[in-house]
Amino acid sequence: MRQAGRYLPEYRALRARADGFLEFCLTPELAVEASLQPIRRFGLDGAILFSDILVIPHALGLGVHFEDGQGPVVEPVRDAAAAGRLSTSALAHRLRPVWETVARLKAALPPEVALIGFAGAPWTVATYMVEGGSSRDFAAVRGWAYRDPVGFAQLIDLLVEATAIHLNRQVEAGAQVLQIFESWAGALPGEEFRRWGVEPVARLIAAVKTAHPGVPVILFPRGAGTTYADWAAESGADVIGLDCGVPLEWAARTLAGRCILQGNLDPVALVAGGAALDAAAERILDRLGSKPLVFNLGHGVLPHTPSEHVDRLVALVRRWRG
Amino acid sequence: MRQAGRYLPEYRALRARADGFLEFCLTPELAVEASLQPIRRFGLDGAILFSDILVIPHALGLGVHFEDGQGPVVEPVRDAAAAGRLSTSALAHRLRPVWETVARLKAALPPEVALIGFAGAPWTVATYMVEGGSSRDFAAVRGWAYRDPVGFAQLIDLLVEATAIHLNRQVEAGAQVLQIFESWAGALPGEEFRRWGVEPVARLIAAVKTAHPGVPVILFPRGAGTTYADWAAESGADVIGLDCGVPLEWAARTLAGRCILQGNLDPVALVAGGAALDAAAERILDRLGSKPLVFNLGHGVLPHTPSEHVDRLVALVRRWRG
């Protein structure tokens, strides 16, 4: 999950130095500093690049902006003709600031802190592009996929191509691990989750592994529900990120033998703090900690999270690890 | 799912006759007519009571209103002290219009059309009460449950009690089947889904079955994901409603031997119509139709659904049934 954010006063001060959120992400000086802030404050084992999954639609030539408190707004792509007008011709030019951020970040980080690059999965990025932003029912993107699967596949294929370039360039700039966010896996129809979700991600991971065979890939299919096991078995990911709704016993029984697990502390438990936080964290360590585990949250840090609760959590996990 | 709605012109005309949505639900003359409209138009096998899950907070004394296009607004209950001020003393007075609607509806329906009553599950109704409406992250309700599980349990227990009364009175008024909507099963933390989800629903179903042993209960734990099998095994429901994200093969393999299934056509496929609709409906009939099946949608009818697509779907299912 994004480690930096509004819950940190130093982040809020830094954020005030850029007008738009996209500009903030695309200014290496600011994005490097945002990526480093949580590492300095909490001494975490891994640093995640500060960026956004919507740099890809921006790089494909679409207007993208973020309204405060409203979420992202993307110039919508509603049919095959509109998808056909998208192009990767300016991709390298528009994504270069992200790759430069990765390179500067790699140089700035202590060698023992792993640098994690990331991108959105094709389906998830497509939902923003087709809906024009966030959505409650995903009716536009699902509707297009039902009505015109051939045309929709063109958009998905373009996203696989662009995202593979983006991830590979992050590795070349110094990222040691990659994470793919399928944040809207839960919006995939049960009969279409392979076609629009798992298969494009598998192609993306294969493209990354072909270029960089050793790089570990974390996949976070948030809300995958009953299909979590299929994502783990068929995507080619090395690590599967669990959302907060996945019971630990189920994960231990069904997934733990198949891949490394990451997650899944409820960010609301991190807001609650105290004994509730300790109990929630200890349960994860008890039930998943006998196998390799990337301890993490099951969703992003909430803005009103007290940073002392993060200190407490980090100390607890460090004590457990010994 | 609610059968009547904005996709029907006769519904929009009827809706204009009441100011607020809650008033509309609580006026038997209007609610009976709304319940009958889709039966008249489509000749369906079952009629669902036109009402809302938020009649329960209203009946417990909270302010509830619906803003057009904004969703419901509920006077929030944020702690045990506020929950302690709620009372069932006016429950029968405030819910009587719903029970009267059921009785009038039963008298108006042809005997071969089954009448389905319903209520929200305790957790789902609690989310609206604690968040004060819909929510993106459910941080308030989850936070209370982490910080003060004893206090939160009082609210859940009160909801079990009130909802049991409401469902039993619906059966006594003529409902032949009951449906329980756990619309926010997907917001239950993976380590808390039994305590706040399955167990309260199991107590509710037990209370209904004690009073009315023969009444079939449909449970719709939307977004239950990996826990769908636990809901089916532990709730005591006769029928489990599948959301649109549940793959049919998984449902056939995991759930179909254990309970009757209901669902799960994607309402977006109903908007798409044509061959995409036929294919989606036929897949459900092919994969789940060899066992008892309540053919239904996996979520509510979308407002921009062409009613001819519903005609087409009903004809397809009738042809299949022969």
XYZ file of C-alpha atoms in Angstrom:
644
model
C 0.000 0.000 0.000
C 1.015 3.611 -0.398
C 3.024 4.273 2.762
C 3.136 8.065 2.515
C -0.089 10.005 2.802
C -2.194 12.576 4.535
C -1.769 10.880 7.938
C 1.831 12.234 7.992
C 2.295 15.979 8.675
C 5.523 16.015 6.629
C 3.562 14.595 3.692
C 0.915 17.295 3.937
C 3.649 19.945 3.909
C 5.305 18.368 0.881
C 1.997 17.920 -0.944
C 1.337 21.659 -0.636
C 4.350 22.288 -2.892
C 2.572 21.016 -6.053
C -0.765 22.135 -7.470
C -2.215 18.913 -8.820
C -1.760 15.402 -7.505
C -0.581 14.122 -10.893
C 2.014 16.910 -11.081
C 3.100 15.896 -7.565
C 3.583 12.278 -8.702
C 5.455 13.372 -11.842
C 7.949 15.673 -10.101
C 10.867 13.407 -9.126
C 12.121 15.702 -6.378
C 8.736 15.567 -4.623
C 7.942 11.907 -5.350
C 11.355 10.779 -4.048
C 10.840 12.745 -0.858
C 7.299 11.347 -0.390
C 8.632 7.807 -0.891
C 11.379 8.369 1.694
C 9.252 9.973 4.408
C 7.737 6.772 5.846
C 11.118 5.007 5.649
C 12.777 7.760 7.716
C 9.957 7.876 10.216
C 9.242 4.172 10.694
C 12.362 2.325 9.462
C 10.362 -0.057 7.260
C 11.955 -2.983 5.379
C 10.602 -1.946 2.004
C 9.943 1.385 0.311
C 7.201 1.701 -2.260
C 7.584 4.187 -5.077
C 5.284 7.168 -4.615
C 3.239 7.338 -7.815
C -0.261 6.517 -9.046
C -1.775 3.836 -11.244
C -3.319 6.565 -13.449
C 0.040 7.677 -14.863
C -0.686 5.065 -17.568
C -3.856 6.702 -18.995
C -1.979 10.023 -18.781
C 0.920 8.482 -20.718
C -1.520 7.205 -23.352
C -2.642 10.765 -23.986
C -5.772 11.072 -21.827
C -6.555 13.968 -19.544
C -6.245 12.868 -15.887
C -6.770 15.025 -12.863
C -7.604 14.599 -9.207
C -10.235 16.669 -7.443
C -9.606 17.080 -3.724
C -11.903 14.705 -1.863
C -13.573 13.616 -5.117
C -11.146 11.064 -6.487
C -9.682 10.937 -9.976
C -11.290 12.225 -13.151
C -10.171 10.605 -16.414
C -11.155 11.674 -19.927
C -13.440 8.737 -20.763
C -12.805 6.043 -23.394
C -16.128 4.420 -24.160
C -15.698 2.444 -27.374
C -13.232 0.784 -29.698
C -12.916 3.914 -31.846
C -11.810 5.939 -28.823
C -9.448 3.155 -27.737
C -8.026 3.102 -31.271
C -7.040 6.763 -30.929
C -4.823 6.026 -27.925
C -1.159 5.647 -28.634
C 2.050 4.669 -26.900
C 4.031 7.206 -28.939
C 4.444 9.641 -26.043
C 4.624 6.947 -23.360
C 8.347 7.110 -22.632
C 8.301 10.898 -22.592
C 5.401 11.037 -20.149
C 6.560 8.239 -17.838
C 10.214 9.241 -17.722
C 9.710 11.299 -14.513
C 8.488 8.138 -12.751
C 11.506 6.156 -13.889
C 13.753 8.989 -12.819
C 12.061 8.927 -9.406
C 12.856 5.217 -9.137
C 16.511 5.802 -10.024
C 16.928 8.666 -7.545
C 15.098 6.708 -4.879
C 17.327 3.686 -5.376
C 20.372 5.918 -4.905
C 18.911 7.518 -1.777
C 17.715 4.376 0.016
C 19.920 2.369 2.385
C 20.907 -0.875 0.633
C 18.956 -3.027 3.104
C 15.630 -1.366 2.193
C 13.969 -3.057 -0.775
C 12.558 -0.733 -3.425
C 9.114 -1.712 -4.728
C 7.868 -0.372 -8.054
C 4.253 -0.748 -9.114
C 1.484 -0.317 -11.651
C -2.234 -0.912 -11.904
C -3.509 -4.096 -13.533
C -5.078 -3.656 -16.996
C -8.688 -4.249 -15.864
C -8.417 -1.852 -12.936
C -6.864 0.913 -15.033
C -9.507 0.253 -17.715
C -12.292 0.787 -15.163
C -11.064 4.339 -14.530
C -10.610 5.014 -18.231
C -14.068 3.762 -19.232
C -16.016 5.077 -16.231
C -14.135 8.372 -16.308
C -13.110 7.909 -12.664
C -14.243 5.846 -9.707
C -17.552 4.050 -9.940
C -20.176 2.463 -7.753
C -21.500 -0.101 -10.209
C -18.922 -0.213 -13.042
C -21.846 -0.310 -15.475
C -19.988 1.443 -18.311
C -16.903 -0.765 -18.341
C -18.816 -3.985 -17.751
C -21.368 -2.954 -20.351
C -18.718 -2.372 -22.972
C -17.107 -5.742 -22.186
C -20.481 -7.498 -22.644
C -21.533 -5.641 -25.802
C -18.222 -5.530 -27.636
C -15.655 -7.940 -26.195
C -13.432 -7.648 -29.279
C -13.219 -3.870 -28.985
C -12.729 -3.977 -25.223
C -9.929 -6.508 -25.682
C -8.064 -3.898 -27.756
C -8.055 -1.551 -24.788
C -6.933 -4.311 -22.420
C -4.171 -5.373 -24.831
C -2.913 -1.810 -25.112
C -2.826 -1.582 -21.315
C -0.859 -4.835 -21.071
C 1.668 -3.456 -23.562
C 2.013 -0.029 -21.925
C 2.146 -1.431 -18.390
C 4.800 -3.989 -19.299
C 7.005 -1.169 -20.601
C 6.368 0.841 -17.447
C 7.204 -2.028 -15.085
C 10.266 -3.132 -17.016
C 11.654 0.390 -17.037
C 11.113 0.607 -13.278
C 13.206 -2.548 -12.822
C 15.885 -1.134 -15.096
C 15.896 2.045 -13.004
C 16.411 0.099 -9.769
C 13.127 -1.385 -8.545
C 13.849 -4.746 -6.904
C 10.263 -5.927 -6.485
C 7.117 -5.072 -8.469
C 3.558 -4.860 -7.237
C 0.505 -5.003 -9.485
C -2.663 -3.489 -8.059
C -5.860 -5.130 -9.281
C -7.853 -2.864 -6.989
C -11.166 -3.618 -8.688
C -10.875 -7.389 -9.003
C -14.157 -7.373 -7.075
C -15.922 -5.645 -9.974
C -15.081 -8.420 -12.438
C -18.129 -10.519 -13.350
C -17.723 -14.083 -12.052
C -17.856 -15.484 -15.580
C -15.388 -12.945 -16.984
C -12.738 -12.694 -14.304
C -10.242 -14.833 -16.208
C -10.643 -13.095 -19.534
C -10.418 -9.502 -18.279
C -8.525 -10.037 -15.032
C -6.276 -13.056 -14.620
C -5.222 -13.526 -18.258
C -4.093 -9.925 -18.917
C -2.205 -9.921 -15.615
C -0.593 -13.265 -16.497
C 0.550 -11.798 -19.821
C 1.881 -8.731 -18.043
C 3.814 -10.805 -15.513
C 5.158 -13.035 -18.286
C 6.415 -9.949 -20.146
C 8.163 -8.730 -17.004
C 9.647 -12.137 -16.191
C 10.913 -12.534 -19.756
C 12.803 -9.253 -19.528
C 13.799 -9.657 -15.868
C 13.571 -13.305 -14.848
C 14.548 -12.808 -11.226
C 12.252 -9.978 -10.203
C 9.597 -10.972 -7.661
C 6.054 -9.823 -8.479
C 3.389 -9.120 -5.885
C -0.207 -9.194 -7.118
C -2.991 -7.599 -5.081
C -6.364 -8.720 -6.494
C -8.463 -6.747 -4.027
C -11.966 -8.136 -3.574
C -11.228 -11.252 -5.656
C -13.313 -13.252 -3.180
C -13.991 -16.810 -4.300
C -11.498 -16.356 -7.143
C -8.460 -15.590 -4.957
C -7.176 -19.140 -5.417
C -7.445 -18.839 -9.209
C -5.447 -15.604 -9.232
C -2.782 -17.289 -7.106
C -2.654 -20.369 -9.339
C -2.861 -18.793 -12.773
C -1.310 -15.319 -12.717
C 2.344 -16.256 -12.280
C 2.714 -13.881 -9.311
C 5.215 -14.808 -6.610
C 3.317 -13.061 -3.824
C -0.447 -12.588 -3.396
C -1.697 -9.605 -1.417
C -4.722 -10.368 0.756
C -7.478 -7.834 1.306
C -9.055 -7.307 4.719
C -11.985 -9.589 3.984
C -9.913 -12.752 3.523
C -10.031 -14.928 6.648
C -6.558 -15.989 7.768
C -7.485 -19.653 8.178
C -8.795 -19.775 4.636
C -5.636 -18.108 3.329
C -3.390 -20.479 5.291
C -5.316 -23.522 4.050
C -5.863 -22.489 0.435
C -3.083 -20.146 -0.646
C -0.095 -20.419 1.673
C 1.349 -23.541 0.040
C 1.099 -22.012 -3.409
C 2.676 -18.572 -3.056
C 4.022 -16.096 -0.524
C 1.291 -14.080 1.205
C 1.168 -10.352 1.907
C -1.235 -8.499 4.159
C -3.781 -8.121 5.540
C -4.162 -5.909 8.608
C -7.370 -3.890 8.513
C -6.385 -0.179 8.299
C -9.332 0.475 10.612
C -7.569 -1.604 13.293
C -4.557 0.674 12.774
C -6.801 3.681 13.435
C -8.262 1.969 16.539
C -4.808 1.235 17.998
C -4.212 -0.221 21.474
C -5.239 -3.758 22.315
C -7.455 -4.086 19.234
C -4.485 -3.322 16.970
C -2.198 -5.700 18.840
C -4.747 -8.514 18.686
C -5.359 -8.028 14.962
C -1.628 -7.933 14.144
C -0.795 -10.912 16.357
C -3.509 -12.993 14.749
C -1.893 -12.447 11.342
C 1.566 -13.324 12.632
C 0.252 -16.407 14.467
C -1.731 -17.796 11.569
C 0.438 -16.834 8.584
C 3.856 -16.237 10.125
C 5.115 -19.828 10.003
C 5.584 -19.431 6.241
C 7.184 -16.519 4.339
C 4.983 -13.468 4.900
C 5.136 -9.830 3.820
C 3.425 -8.119 6.732
C 1.307 -5.302 5.373
C -2.109 -3.726 5.515
C -5.078 -5.110 3.593
C -5.861 -1.651 2.155
C -4.371 1.869 2.229
C -3.562 3.812 5.398
C -6.581 5.935 6.348
C -6.006 9.707 6.540
C -6.966 9.957 10.215
C -4.527 7.232 11.348
C -2.393 8.360 14.319
C 1.250 7.835 13.359
C 1.998 6.501 16.883
C -0.171 3.522 16.002
C 2.134 2.801 13.059
C 5.109 3.013 15.456
C 3.392 0.544 17.753
C 2.668 -1.851 14.892
C 6.211 -1.725 13.537
C 7.589 -2.410 17.026
C 5.218 -5.344 17.476
C 6.191 -6.950 14.160
C 9.901 -6.397 14.888
C 9.582 -8.010 18.334
C 7.804 -10.983 16.810
C 10.514 -11.382 14.167
C 13.174 -11.168 16.919
C -33.806 -7.876 -5.781
C -36.237 -4.999 -5.861
C -38.261 -5.675 -9.018
C -39.966 -2.308 -9.265
C -37.874 0.771 -9.875
C -36.988 3.724 -12.028
C -36.563 1.572 -15.143
C -40.379 1.264 -15.277
C -42.365 4.346 -16.429
C -45.372 3.286 -14.310
C -43.066 3.224 -11.277
C -41.805 6.732 -11.940
C -45.390 7.955 -12.189
C -46.328 6.239 -8.929
C -43.196 7.479 -7.158
C -44.153 11.066 -7.963
C -47.210 10.654 -5.727
C -45.162 10.683 -2.480
C -42.649 13.281 -1.302
C -40.007 11.190 0.396
C -38.899 7.662 -0.435
C -39.522 6.457 3.118
C -43.054 7.895 3.017
C -43.518 6.071 -0.293
C -42.465 2.759 1.299
C -44.704 3.362 4.324
C -47.889 4.142 2.371
C -49.545 0.764 1.776
C -51.586 1.923 -1.188
C -48.395 3.003 -3.023
C -46.163 0.153 -1.853
C -48.742 -2.469 -2.879
C -49.008 -0.905 -6.318
C -45.199 -0.730 -6.705
C -44.927 -4.400 -5.715
C -47.587 -5.398 -8.259
C -46.241 -3.409 -11.227
C -43.497 -5.837 -12.284
C -45.816 -8.818 -11.762
C -48.407 -7.302 -14.101
C -45.835 -6.339 -16.682
C -43.626 -9.443 -16.694
C -45.710 -12.251 -15.138
C -42.959 -13.265 -12.713
C -43.224 -16.317 -10.424
C -42.532 -14.367 -7.240
C -43.384 -10.879 -6.020
C -41.106 -9.093 -3.589
C -42.569 -6.649 -1.116
C -41.722 -3.062 -2.037
C -40.050 -1.636 1.060
C -36.555 -0.744 2.277
C -34.114 -2.210 4.773
C -33.925 1.157 6.554
C -37.481 0.933 7.902
C -35.797 -0.755 10.891
C -33.665 2.249 12.004
C -36.756 4.401 11.419
C -38.788 2.038 13.615
C -36.111 2.265 16.330
C -36.621 6.031 16.459
C -33.855 7.344 14.192
C -34.296 9.975 11.531
C -34.020 8.368 8.063
C -34.367 10.133 4.761
C -33.332 9.620 1.175
C -31.754 12.361 -0.924
C -32.369 11.987 -4.649
C -29.229 10.585 -6.236
C -27.358 10.725 -2.899
C -28.507 7.588 -1.150
C -29.908 7.320 2.364
C -29.082 9.568 5.297
C -29.513 8.071 8.772
C -29.167 9.888 12.070
C -25.886 8.332 13.224
C -25.409 6.000 16.202
C -21.740 6.056 17.085
C -21.403 4.508 20.531
C -23.005 2.282 23.112
C -24.678 5.243 24.847
C -26.437 6.201 21.609
C -27.379 2.566 20.968
C -28.753 2.380 24.515
C -31.175 5.207 23.735
C -32.776 3.214 20.907
C -35.973 1.434 21.776
C -38.402 -1.040 20.261
C -41.331 0.665 22.022
C -42.636 2.294 18.830
C -41.578 -0.550 16.536
C -45.003 -2.065 15.907
C -46.574 1.346 15.388
C -43.925 2.376 12.857
C -43.729 -0.923 10.961
C -47.456 -1.583 10.805
C -47.769 0.056 7.352
C -45.275 -2.497 5.988
C -47.211 -5.396 7.472
C -50.419 -3.942 6.097
C -48.754 -3.723 2.680
C -47.897 -7.428 2.916
C -51.475 -8.337 3.814
C -52.992 -6.264 1.003
C -50.441 -7.604 -1.441
C -51.194 -11.183 -0.494
C -54.882 -10.537 -1.159
C -54.149 -8.902 -4.505
C -51.701 -11.437 -5.901
C -52.785 -14.479 -7.921
C -52.393 -17.601 -5.743
C -49.623 -19.017 -7.958
C -47.338 -16.003 -7.356
C -45.187 -16.416 -4.240
C -44.964 -13.392 -1.964
C -41.466 -12.649 -0.652
C -40.993 -10.482 2.433
C -37.592 -9.150 3.444
C -35.337 -7.276 5.821
C -31.717 -6.209 6.040
C -29.272 -8.320 8.034
C -28.127 -6.818 11.363
C -24.573 -5.962 10.226
C -25.746 -4.313 7.011
C -28.380 -2.215 8.767
C -25.801 -1.340 11.437
C -23.416 -0.019 8.756
C -25.997 2.568 7.699
C -26.810 3.462 11.301
C -23.183 3.931 12.346
C -21.887 5.537 9.143
C -24.983 7.725 8.839
C -25.600 6.392 5.336
C -23.623 4.638 2.644
C -19.867 4.442 3.011
C -16.748 3.844 0.978
C -14.549 2.414 3.715
C -16.917 1.600 6.606
C -14.294 3.058 8.943
C -16.802 4.220 11.573
C -18.675 0.940 11.974
C -15.578 -1.219 11.777
C -13.765 1.124 14.134
C -16.500 0.861 16.759
C -16.513 -2.926 16.446
C -12.723 -3.035 17.042
C -12.648 -0.510 19.896
C -15.749 -1.566 21.778
C -17.029 -4.987 20.740
C -19.266 -5.258 23.814
C -21.038 -1.990 23.036
C -21.325 -2.788 19.337
C -22.809 -6.184 20.201
C -25.668 -4.347 21.961
C -26.555 -2.644 18.702
C -26.336 -5.904 16.764
C -28.472 -7.695 19.373
C -31.110 -4.986 19.214
C -31.184 -5.324 15.434
C -31.590 -9.104 15.671
C -34.539 -8.606 18.025
C -36.245 -5.899 15.962
C -35.663 -7.662 12.648
C -37.018 -10.968 13.960
C -40.245 -9.194 14.939
C -40.423 -7.533 11.534
C -39.893 -10.758 9.593
C -42.277 -12.800 11.738
C -45.010 -10.221 11.328
C -44.500 -10.286 7.578
C -45.049 -14.062 7.582
C -48.166 -13.625 9.744
C -49.439 -11.052 7.238
C -48.992 -13.438 4.325
C -45.356 -13.543 3.204
C -44.544 -17.081 2.028
C -40.788 -16.684 1.667
C -38.359 -14.330 3.441
C -35.186 -12.807 2.093
C -32.417 -11.346 4.255
C -30.133 -8.832 2.550
C -26.585 -8.812 3.879
C -25.655 -6.237 1.263
C -22.384 -5.298 2.965
C -21.079 -8.766 3.769
C -18.052 -7.622 1.766
C -17.263 -4.953 4.366
C -16.929 -7.478 7.197
C -13.305 -7.964 8.278
C -12.150 -11.512 7.479
C -11.546 -12.240 11.159
C -14.877 -10.810 12.294
C -17.311 -12.061 9.667
C -18.732 -14.765 11.906
C -19.196 -12.602 14.978
C -20.882 -9.637 13.269
C -22.273 -11.342 10.162
C -23.022 -15.053 10.218
C -23.894 -15.437 13.906
C -26.450 -12.592 14.119
C -28.065 -13.824 10.897
C -28.147 -17.377 12.261
C -29.912 -16.111 15.403
C -32.350 -14.160 13.258
C -33.139 -17.162 11.078
C -33.513 -19.374 14.158
C -36.009 -16.883 15.629
C -38.018 -16.937 12.401
C -37.892 -20.732 12.093
C -38.993 -21.152 15.715
C -42.072 -19.041 15.117
C -42.703 -20.291 11.563
C -40.927 -23.615 11.013
C -41.914 -24.044 7.401
C -41.000 -20.659 5.954
C -38.082 -20.764 3.497
C -35.389 -18.152 4.063
C -33.195 -16.727 1.305
C -29.936 -15.122 2.439
C -28.019 -12.775 0.132
C -24.541 -12.185 1.587
C -23.369 -9.850 -1.186
C -19.616 -9.684 -1.547
C -19.035 -12.523 0.947
C -16.235 -13.767 -1.297
C -14.155 -16.532 0.262
C -16.687 -16.798 3.088
C -19.692 -17.673 0.902
C -19.379 -21.347 1.868
C -19.372 -20.456 5.575
C -22.537 -18.392 5.223
C -24.184 -21.305 3.427
C -23.078 -23.834 6.042
C -23.660 -21.879 9.223
C -26.528 -19.429 8.768
C -29.433 -21.844 8.559
C -30.678 -20.278 5.327
C -32.478 -22.510 2.827
C -31.411 -20.509 -0.210
C -28.185 -18.565 -0.808
C -28.248 -15.620 -3.197
C -25.125 -15.308 -5.342
C -23.679 -11.949 -6.297
C -22.375 -11.261 -9.809
C -18.772 -11.973 -8.849
C -19.346 -15.618 -7.905
C -18.225 -17.933 -10.725
C -20.887 -20.502 -11.601
C -18.498 -23.444 -11.559
C -17.349 -22.538 -8.073
C -20.964 -22.205 -6.901
C -21.941 -25.530 -8.464
C -18.960 -27.307 -6.896
C -18.991 -25.669 -3.474
C -22.530 -24.598 -2.627
C -25.052 -26.394 -4.794
C -25.110 -29.597 -2.741
C -25.627 -27.671 0.461
C -28.484 -25.297 -0.279
C -30.666 -23.958 -3.071
C -29.000 -21.237 -5.120
C -30.432 -17.935 -6.313
C -28.964 -15.564 -8.860
C -26.786 -14.347 -10.365
C -27.294 -12.582 -13.687
C -25.234 -9.396 -13.935
C -27.686 -6.456 -14.195
C -25.227 -4.929 -16.656
C -25.867 -7.896 -18.994
C -29.585 -7.046 -18.689
C -28.799 -3.502 -19.807
C -26.662 -4.829 -22.693
C -29.454 -7.110 -23.958
C -29.267 -9.136 -27.173
C -26.823 -11.993 -27.578
C -24.752 -10.934 -24.547
C -27.837 -11.204 -22.324
C -28.858 -14.557 -23.794
C -25.368 -15.991 -23.346
C -25.114 -14.804 -19.738
C -28.574 -16.181 -18.841
C -28.008 -19.500 -20.623
C -24.719 -20.012 -18.825
C -26.513 -19.752 -15.474
C -29.248 -22.169 -16.543
C -26.703 -24.620 -17.986
C -24.397 -24.654 -14.990
C -26.855 -24.306 -12.093
C -30.162 -25.414 -13.615
C -29.784 -29.142 -12.980
C -30.479 -28.509 -9.284
C -33.222 -26.325 -7.750
C -32.492 -22.725 -8.758
C -34.200 -19.387 -8.156
C -33.287 -17.512 -11.322
C -32.591 -13.911 -10.394
C -30.160 -11.069 -10.848
C -26.941 -10.814 -8.846
C -27.717 -7.195 -7.891
C -30.558 -4.674 -8.389
C -32.036 -3.691 -11.762
C -30.156 -0.631 -13.073
C -32.271 2.482 -13.735
C -31.403 2.639 -17.444
C -32.412 -0.992 -18.125
C -34.742 -1.266 -21.177
C -37.842 -3.144 -20.042
C -37.856 -5.112 -23.335
C -34.665 -6.759 -22.133
C -36.532 -7.994 -19.065
C -39.252 -9.365 -21.381
C -36.586 -11.161 -23.378
C -34.997 -12.635 -20.251
C -38.322 -13.841 -18.828
C -39.164 -15.496 -22.164
C -35.761 -17.189 -22.276
C -36.073 -18.602 -18.763
C -39.645 -19.772 -19.434
C -38.573 -21.534 -22.661
C -35.751 -23.259 -20.812
C -38.134 -24.411 -18.078
C -40.522 -25.685 -20.764
